């Protein structure tokens, strides 16, 4: 039996159990999930806490969560005062949304649903910009989904159901563009390095995958007003959505949006400190994580550590984005999925992420020691192509 077939059998055996052995699942997922059947989608749903170990509870959990997400769409995405006539799976009316009869689009009262509707554009503008250039190295996000949200794409001439229609073009304020954290995004491109792609929206009745991602991020921002949307979240939700929307099981794929939302929310609950400035210095904050990487590098190779220090090439110039976005911008999407298999399955979660980052530096040892400051910045901000298994194997060796 080949190694691949053996690994497929291992995953089949794991998911055949009435109660999934999470330790065994973590152990197998850490070494990479075979890209067949629904193994990765199921593994991620479990490792992120969306599904529990009892298979008998899955159907109830999924039905409940998916129904809740449909409610979010009705209450948070559809324009105030809309009236549904049993269309699609989502139903809503004025009373259920708390929209009073006196509420009017021109109302400026603080309780006005319309006032909130228009103010949403402040962060929707940034979301729209970011998702239109998601993963430009593949065409997936530009393609139409087979399962569009019916009550959104069939607008019956009503404007505003599709989020991209609401966006009012304007000059993005620095508050929107910059992360709510380290004040260095104007100096160096720490958050995003995507090209200036600008995907087109689909016609009435259809929607592209990026439009679905836009809705997920919009709902997340609405439900988390204290955090809102921060640039870079699109790079976290993108790979999760890709996995859910590529599930060979069509009964699961049709609910990719809802499942992705809850997996993304669960992951954000773990890394939210990365995106909030006031928590930068906390134990799980981005500064603390960069400090861990720096200390690990110092203990593993003092020469590289001293060389980068002498060049004043501080960790935030390159590892900020590595850690903040879980390496989602440093490698092609298939490699990112492989990395996340290991990161999600690691019980310490982000300790292994730090090991991966340290390995990326150590693997480039000779070049780094020979390079000047400018060359090293370029090298570390645009990591050269490499077999991701080489990096992961090296990371495992770091004890």
PDB file of C-alpha atoms in Angstrom, residues 114-289:
ATOM      1  CA  UNK A 114     -31.275  53.421   7.701  1.00  0.00           C
ATOM      2  CA  UNK A 115     -28.701  55.575   9.496  1.00  0.00           C
ATOM      3  CA  UNK A 116     -26.815  52.406  10.413  1.00  0.00           C
ATOM      4  CA  UNK A 117     -27.233  51.110   6.873  1.00  0.00           C
ATOM      5  CA  UNK A 118     -25.438  54.136   5.421  1.00  0.00           C
ATOM      6  CA  UNK A 119     -22.741  54.329   8.113  1.00  0.00           C
ATOM      7  CA  UNK A 120     -21.775  50.729   7.330  1.00  0.00           C
ATOM      8  CA  UNK A 121     -20.073  52.050   4.215  1.00  0.00           C
ATOM      9  CA  UNK A 122     -17.143  53.242   6.323  1.00  0.00           C
ATOM     10  CA  UNK A 123     -15.824  49.693   6.740  1.00  0.00           C
ATOM     11  CA  UNK A 124     -17.623  48.102   3.806  1.00  0.00           C
ATOM     12  CA  UNK A 125     -15.482  50.209   1.482  1.00  0.00           C
ATOM     13  CA  UNK A 126     -12.305  48.591   2.818  1.00  0.00           C
ATOM     14  CA  UNK A 127     -13.794  45.088   2.778  1.00  0.00           C
ATOM     15  CA  UNK A 128     -14.868  45.565  -0.830  1.00  0.00           C
ATOM     16  CA  UNK A 129     -11.402  46.696  -1.830  1.00  0.00           C
ATOM     17  CA  UNK A 130      -9.676  43.793  -0.074  1.00  0.00           C
ATOM     18  CA  UNK A 131     -11.870  40.919  -1.236  1.00  0.00           C
ATOM     19  CA  UNK A 132     -11.710  42.028  -4.865  1.00  0.00           C
ATOM     20  CA  UNK A 133      -8.031  41.066  -4.933  1.00  0.00           C
ATOM     21  CA  UNK A 134      -8.110  37.927  -2.800  1.00  0.00           C
ATOM     22  CA  UNK A 135      -5.677  35.161  -3.869  1.00  0.00           C
ATOM     23  CA  UNK A 136      -4.966  36.576  -7.356  1.00  0.00           C
ATOM     24  CA  UNK A 137      -2.712  33.601  -8.148  1.00  0.00           C
ATOM     25  CA  UNK A 138      -5.816  31.445  -8.629  1.00  0.00           C
ATOM     26  CA  UNK A 139      -9.089  32.184 -10.414  1.00  0.00           C
ATOM     27  CA  UNK A 140     -11.332  30.574  -7.788  1.00  0.00           C
ATOM     28  CA  UNK A 141     -12.544  33.730  -6.072  1.00  0.00           C
ATOM     29  CA  UNK A 142     -13.501  35.342  -9.378  1.00  0.00           C
ATOM     30  CA  UNK A 143     -15.660  32.388 -10.379  1.00  0.00           C
ATOM     31  CA  UNK A 144     -19.393  32.088  -9.645  1.00  0.00           C
ATOM     32  CA  UNK A 145     -20.514  29.958  -6.734  1.00  0.00           C
ATOM     33  CA  UNK A 146     -22.969  27.161  -7.481  1.00  0.00           C
ATOM     34  CA  UNK A 147     -24.828  28.075  -4.317  1.00  0.00           C
ATOM     35  CA  UNK A 148     -25.509  31.838  -4.264  1.00  0.00           C
ATOM     36  CA  UNK A 149     -27.600  33.320  -1.466  1.00  0.00           C
ATOM     37  CA  UNK A 150     -31.001  33.455  -3.134  1.00  0.00           C
ATOM     38  CA  UNK A 151     -32.506  36.345  -1.150  1.00  0.00           C
ATOM     39  CA  UNK A 152     -29.461  38.456  -1.926  1.00  0.00           C
ATOM     40  CA  UNK A 153     -28.842  37.764  -5.613  1.00  0.00           C
ATOM     41  CA  UNK A 154     -32.517  37.978  -6.593  1.00  0.00           C
ATOM     42  CA  UNK A 155     -33.038  41.579  -5.584  1.00  0.00           C
ATOM     43  CA  UNK A 156     -36.326  42.189  -7.435  1.00  0.00           C
ATOM     44  CA  UNK A 157     -34.956  45.592  -8.320  1.00  0.00           C
ATOM     45  CA  UNK A 158     -34.251  46.495  -4.683  1.00  0.00           C
ATOM     46  CA  UNK A 159     -30.882  48.187  -4.308  1.00  0.00           C
ATOM     47  CA  UNK A 160     -28.542  47.351  -1.472  1.00  0.00           C
ATOM     48  CA  UNK A 161     -29.032  43.621  -1.025  1.00  0.00           C
ATOM     49  CA  UNK A 162     -25.712  43.013  -2.726  1.00  0.00           C
ATOM     50  CA  UNK A 163     -23.067  44.629  -0.592  1.00  0.00           C
ATOM     51  CA  UNK A 164     -20.853  45.793  -3.445  1.00  0.00           C
ATOM     52  CA  UNK A 165     -23.750  47.935  -4.709  1.00  0.00           C
ATOM     53  CA  UNK A 166     -23.705  49.933  -1.487  1.00  0.00           C
ATOM     54  CA  UNK A 167     -20.075  50.935  -1.644  1.00  0.00           C
ATOM     55  CA  UNK A 168     -19.704  54.643  -2.166  1.00  0.00           C
ATOM     56  CA  UNK A 169     -16.304  55.293  -3.772  1.00  0.00           C
ATOM     57  CA  UNK A 170     -14.282  57.785  -1.786  1.00  0.00           C
ATOM     58  CA  UNK A 171     -10.768  58.338  -0.550  1.00  0.00           C
ATOM     59  CA  UNK A 172      -9.968  55.748   2.097  1.00  0.00           C
ATOM     60  CA  UNK A 173      -9.042  57.362   5.375  1.00  0.00           C
ATOM     61  CA  UNK A 174      -5.846  56.220   7.030  1.00  0.00           C
ATOM     62  CA  UNK A 175      -7.918  54.900   9.935  1.00  0.00           C
ATOM     63  CA  UNK A 176      -9.522  52.423   7.581  1.00  0.00           C
ATOM     64  CA  UNK A 177      -6.371  51.443   5.761  1.00  0.00           C
ATOM     65  CA  UNK A 178      -4.126  50.990   8.760  1.00  0.00           C
ATOM     66  CA  UNK A 179      -4.349  48.140  11.180  1.00  0.00           C
ATOM     67  CA  UNK A 180      -5.480  49.137  14.642  1.00  0.00           C
ATOM     68  CA  UNK A 181      -2.006  48.452  15.932  1.00  0.00           C
ATOM     69  CA  UNK A 182       1.595  49.213  15.134  1.00  0.00           C
ATOM     70  CA  UNK A 183       1.792  52.630  13.537  1.00  0.00           C
ATOM     71  CA  UNK A 184       4.122  51.651  10.744  1.00  0.00           C
ATOM     72  CA  UNK A 185       1.882  50.642   7.873  1.00  0.00           C
ATOM     73  CA  UNK A 186       2.615  53.875   6.019  1.00  0.00           C
ATOM     74  CA  UNK A 187       6.349  53.242   6.185  1.00  0.00           C
ATOM     75  CA  UNK A 188       6.424  49.668   5.044  1.00  0.00           C
ATOM     76  CA  UNK A 189       3.942  47.290   3.491  1.00  0.00           C
ATOM     77  CA  UNK A 190       3.359  45.121   6.535  1.00  0.00           C
ATOM     78  CA  UNK A 191      -0.261  44.159   6.088  1.00  0.00           C
ATOM     79  CA  UNK A 192      -0.806  43.243   2.467  1.00  0.00           C
ATOM     80  CA  UNK A 193       1.261  42.667  -0.625  1.00  0.00           C
ATOM     81  CA  UNK A 194      -1.523  41.630  -2.979  1.00  0.00           C
ATOM     82  CA  UNK A 195      -1.603  43.011  -6.501  1.00  0.00           C
ATOM     83  CA  UNK A 196      -4.131  45.669  -7.438  1.00  0.00           C
ATOM     84  CA  UNK A 197      -6.540  43.171  -8.975  1.00  0.00           C
ATOM     85  CA  UNK A 198     -10.155  44.264  -8.983  1.00  0.00           C
ATOM     86  CA  UNK A 199     -12.581  41.411  -9.548  1.00  0.00           C
ATOM     87  CA  UNK A 200     -15.914  42.116 -11.223  1.00  0.00           C
ATOM     88  CA  UNK A 201     -19.262  41.373  -9.605  1.00  0.00           C
ATOM     89  CA  UNK A 202     -21.665  38.884 -11.133  1.00  0.00           C
ATOM     90  CA  UNK A 203     -24.945  39.676 -12.822  1.00  0.00           C
ATOM     91  CA  UNK A 204     -28.362  39.389 -11.160  1.00  0.00           C
ATOM     92  CA  UNK A 205     -28.979  35.839  -9.950  1.00  0.00           C
ATOM     93  CA  UNK A 206     -25.295  34.960  -9.577  1.00  0.00           C
ATOM     94  CA  UNK A 207     -22.450  35.890  -7.275  1.00  0.00           C
ATOM     95  CA  UNK A 208     -18.726  35.271  -7.311  1.00  0.00           C
ATOM     96  CA  UNK A 209     -16.956  33.605  -4.422  1.00  0.00           C
ATOM     97  CA  UNK A 210     -15.356  36.923  -3.439  1.00  0.00           C
ATOM     98  CA  UNK A 211     -18.836  38.396  -2.999  1.00  0.00           C
ATOM     99  CA  UNK A 212     -19.668  35.593  -0.561  1.00  0.00           C
ATOM    100  CA  UNK A 213     -16.467  36.307   1.381  1.00  0.00           C
ATOM    101  CA  UNK A 214     -17.417  39.977   1.441  1.00  0.00           C
ATOM    102  CA  UNK A 215     -20.721  39.095   3.113  1.00  0.00           C
ATOM    103  CA  UNK A 216     -18.984  36.878   5.698  1.00  0.00           C
ATOM    104  CA  UNK A 217     -16.598  39.688   6.663  1.00  0.00           C
ATOM    105  CA  UNK A 218     -19.393  42.262   6.719  1.00  0.00           C
ATOM    106  CA  UNK A 219     -21.505  40.157   9.092  1.00  0.00           C
ATOM    107  CA  UNK A 220     -18.477  39.466  11.280  1.00  0.00           C
ATOM    108  CA  UNK A 221     -17.743  43.193  11.525  1.00  0.00           C
ATOM    109  CA  UNK A 222     -21.377  43.954  12.371  1.00  0.00           C
ATOM    110  CA  UNK A 223     -21.426  41.334  15.125  1.00  0.00           C
ATOM    111  CA  UNK A 224     -18.074  42.474  16.547  1.00  0.00           C
ATOM    112  CA  UNK A 225     -18.359  46.285  16.632  1.00  0.00           C
ATOM    113  CA  UNK A 226     -15.567  46.621  19.183  1.00  0.00           C
ATOM    114  CA  UNK A 227     -13.138  45.160  16.698  1.00  0.00           C
ATOM    115  CA  UNK A 228     -14.914  45.701  13.397  1.00  0.00           C
ATOM    116  CA  UNK A 229     -13.092  44.910  10.184  1.00  0.00           C
ATOM    117  CA  UNK A 230      -9.325  45.240  10.049  1.00  0.00           C
ATOM    118  CA  UNK A 231      -7.360  44.926   6.835  1.00  0.00           C
ATOM    119  CA  UNK A 232      -5.874  41.440   6.623  1.00  0.00           C
ATOM    120  CA  UNK A 233      -8.911  39.570   7.919  1.00  0.00           C
ATOM    121  CA  UNK A 234      -9.721  38.811   4.289  1.00  0.00           C
ATOM    122  CA  UNK A 235      -6.493  36.806   4.108  1.00  0.00           C
ATOM    123  CA  UNK A 236      -7.586  34.737   7.115  1.00  0.00           C
ATOM    124  CA  UNK A 237     -11.095  33.971   5.892  1.00  0.00           C
ATOM    125  CA  UNK A 238     -10.029  33.260   2.275  1.00  0.00           C
ATOM    126  CA  UNK A 239      -8.334  29.850   2.776  1.00  0.00           C
ATOM    127  CA  UNK A 240     -11.085  28.671   5.133  1.00  0.00           C
ATOM    128  CA  UNK A 241     -13.778  29.573   2.623  1.00  0.00           C
ATOM    129  CA  UNK A 242     -11.817  27.922  -0.189  1.00  0.00           C
ATOM    130  CA  UNK A 243     -11.700  24.642   1.766  1.00  0.00           C
ATOM    131  CA  UNK A 244     -15.405  24.727   2.614  1.00  0.00           C
ATOM    132  CA  UNK A 245     -16.486  25.782  -0.891  1.00  0.00           C
ATOM    133  CA  UNK A 246     -14.323  23.067  -2.485  1.00  0.00           C
ATOM    134  CA  UNK A 247     -15.719  20.242  -0.350  1.00  0.00           C
ATOM    135  CA  UNK A 248     -16.476  17.273  -2.651  1.00  0.00           C
ATOM    136  CA  UNK A 249     -19.564  16.581  -0.517  1.00  0.00           C
ATOM    137  CA  UNK A 250     -22.159  18.800  -2.218  1.00  0.00           C
ATOM    138  CA  UNK A 251     -24.495  18.699   0.782  1.00  0.00           C
ATOM    139  CA  UNK A 252     -21.729  20.382   2.779  1.00  0.00           C
ATOM    140  CA  UNK A 253     -20.486  22.638  -0.018  1.00  0.00           C
ATOM    141  CA  UNK A 254     -23.892  24.283  -0.381  1.00  0.00           C
ATOM    142  CA  UNK A 255     -23.485  25.552   3.200  1.00  0.00           C
ATOM    143  CA  UNK A 256     -19.883  26.699   2.738  1.00  0.00           C
ATOM    144  CA  UNK A 257     -20.718  30.301   3.596  1.00  0.00           C
ATOM    145  CA  UNK A 258     -22.286  29.563   6.973  1.00  0.00           C
ATOM    146  CA  UNK A 259     -19.719  26.915   7.917  1.00  0.00           C
ATOM    147  CA  UNK A 260     -16.867  29.221   6.938  1.00  0.00           C
ATOM    148  CA  UNK A 261     -18.328  32.061   8.995  1.00  0.00           C
ATOM    149  CA  UNK A 262     -18.359  30.039  12.204  1.00  0.00           C
ATOM    150  CA  UNK A 263     -14.912  28.515  11.605  1.00  0.00           C
ATOM    151  CA  UNK A 264     -13.528  31.977  10.852  1.00  0.00           C
ATOM    152  CA  UNK A 265     -15.176  33.401  13.975  1.00  0.00           C
ATOM    153  CA  UNK A 266     -13.665  30.606  16.075  1.00  0.00           C
ATOM    154  CA  UNK A 267     -10.193  31.234  14.657  1.00  0.00           C
ATOM    155  CA  UNK A 268     -10.528  34.999  15.111  1.00  0.00           C
ATOM    156  CA  UNK A 269     -11.380  34.443  18.776  1.00  0.00           C
ATOM    157  CA  UNK A 270      -7.887  32.960  19.103  1.00  0.00           C
ATOM    158  CA  UNK A 271      -5.968  35.538  17.073  1.00  0.00           C
ATOM    159  CA  UNK A 272      -8.065  38.654  17.718  1.00  0.00           C
ATOM    160  CA  UNK A 273      -5.232  40.046  19.863  1.00  0.00           C
ATOM    161  CA  UNK A 274      -3.126  40.285  16.682  1.00  0.00           C
ATOM    162  CA  UNK A 275      -5.576  42.810  15.260  1.00  0.00           C
ATOM    163  CA  UNK A 276      -6.126  45.077  18.282  1.00  0.00           C
ATOM    164  CA  UNK A 277      -3.537  47.695  19.146  1.00  0.00           C
ATOM    165  CA  UNK A 278      -4.355  47.846  22.854  1.00  0.00           C
ATOM    166  CA  UNK A 279      -3.540  44.136  23.137  1.00  0.00           C
ATOM    167  CA  UNK A 280      -0.200  44.282  21.298  1.00  0.00           C
ATOM    168  CA  UNK A 281       1.717  43.811  24.542  1.00  0.00           C
ATOM    169  CA  UNK A 282      -0.538  41.094  25.933  1.00  0.00           C
ATOM    170  CA  UNK A 283       0.618  37.486  26.130  1.00  0.00           C
ATOM    171  CA  UNK A 284      -1.138  36.679  22.866  1.00  0.00           C
ATOM    172  CA  UNK A 285      -0.442  40.054  21.256  1.00  0.00           C
ATOM    173  CA  UNK A 286       1.573  40.533  18.096  1.00  0.00           C
ATOM    174  CA  UNK A 287       4.570  42.123  19.866  1.00  0.00           C
ATOM    175  CA  UNK A 288       4.810  39.178  22.222  1.00  0.00           C
ATOM    176  CA  UNK A 289       4.680  36.734  19.315  1.00  0.00           C
TER     177      UNK A 289
END
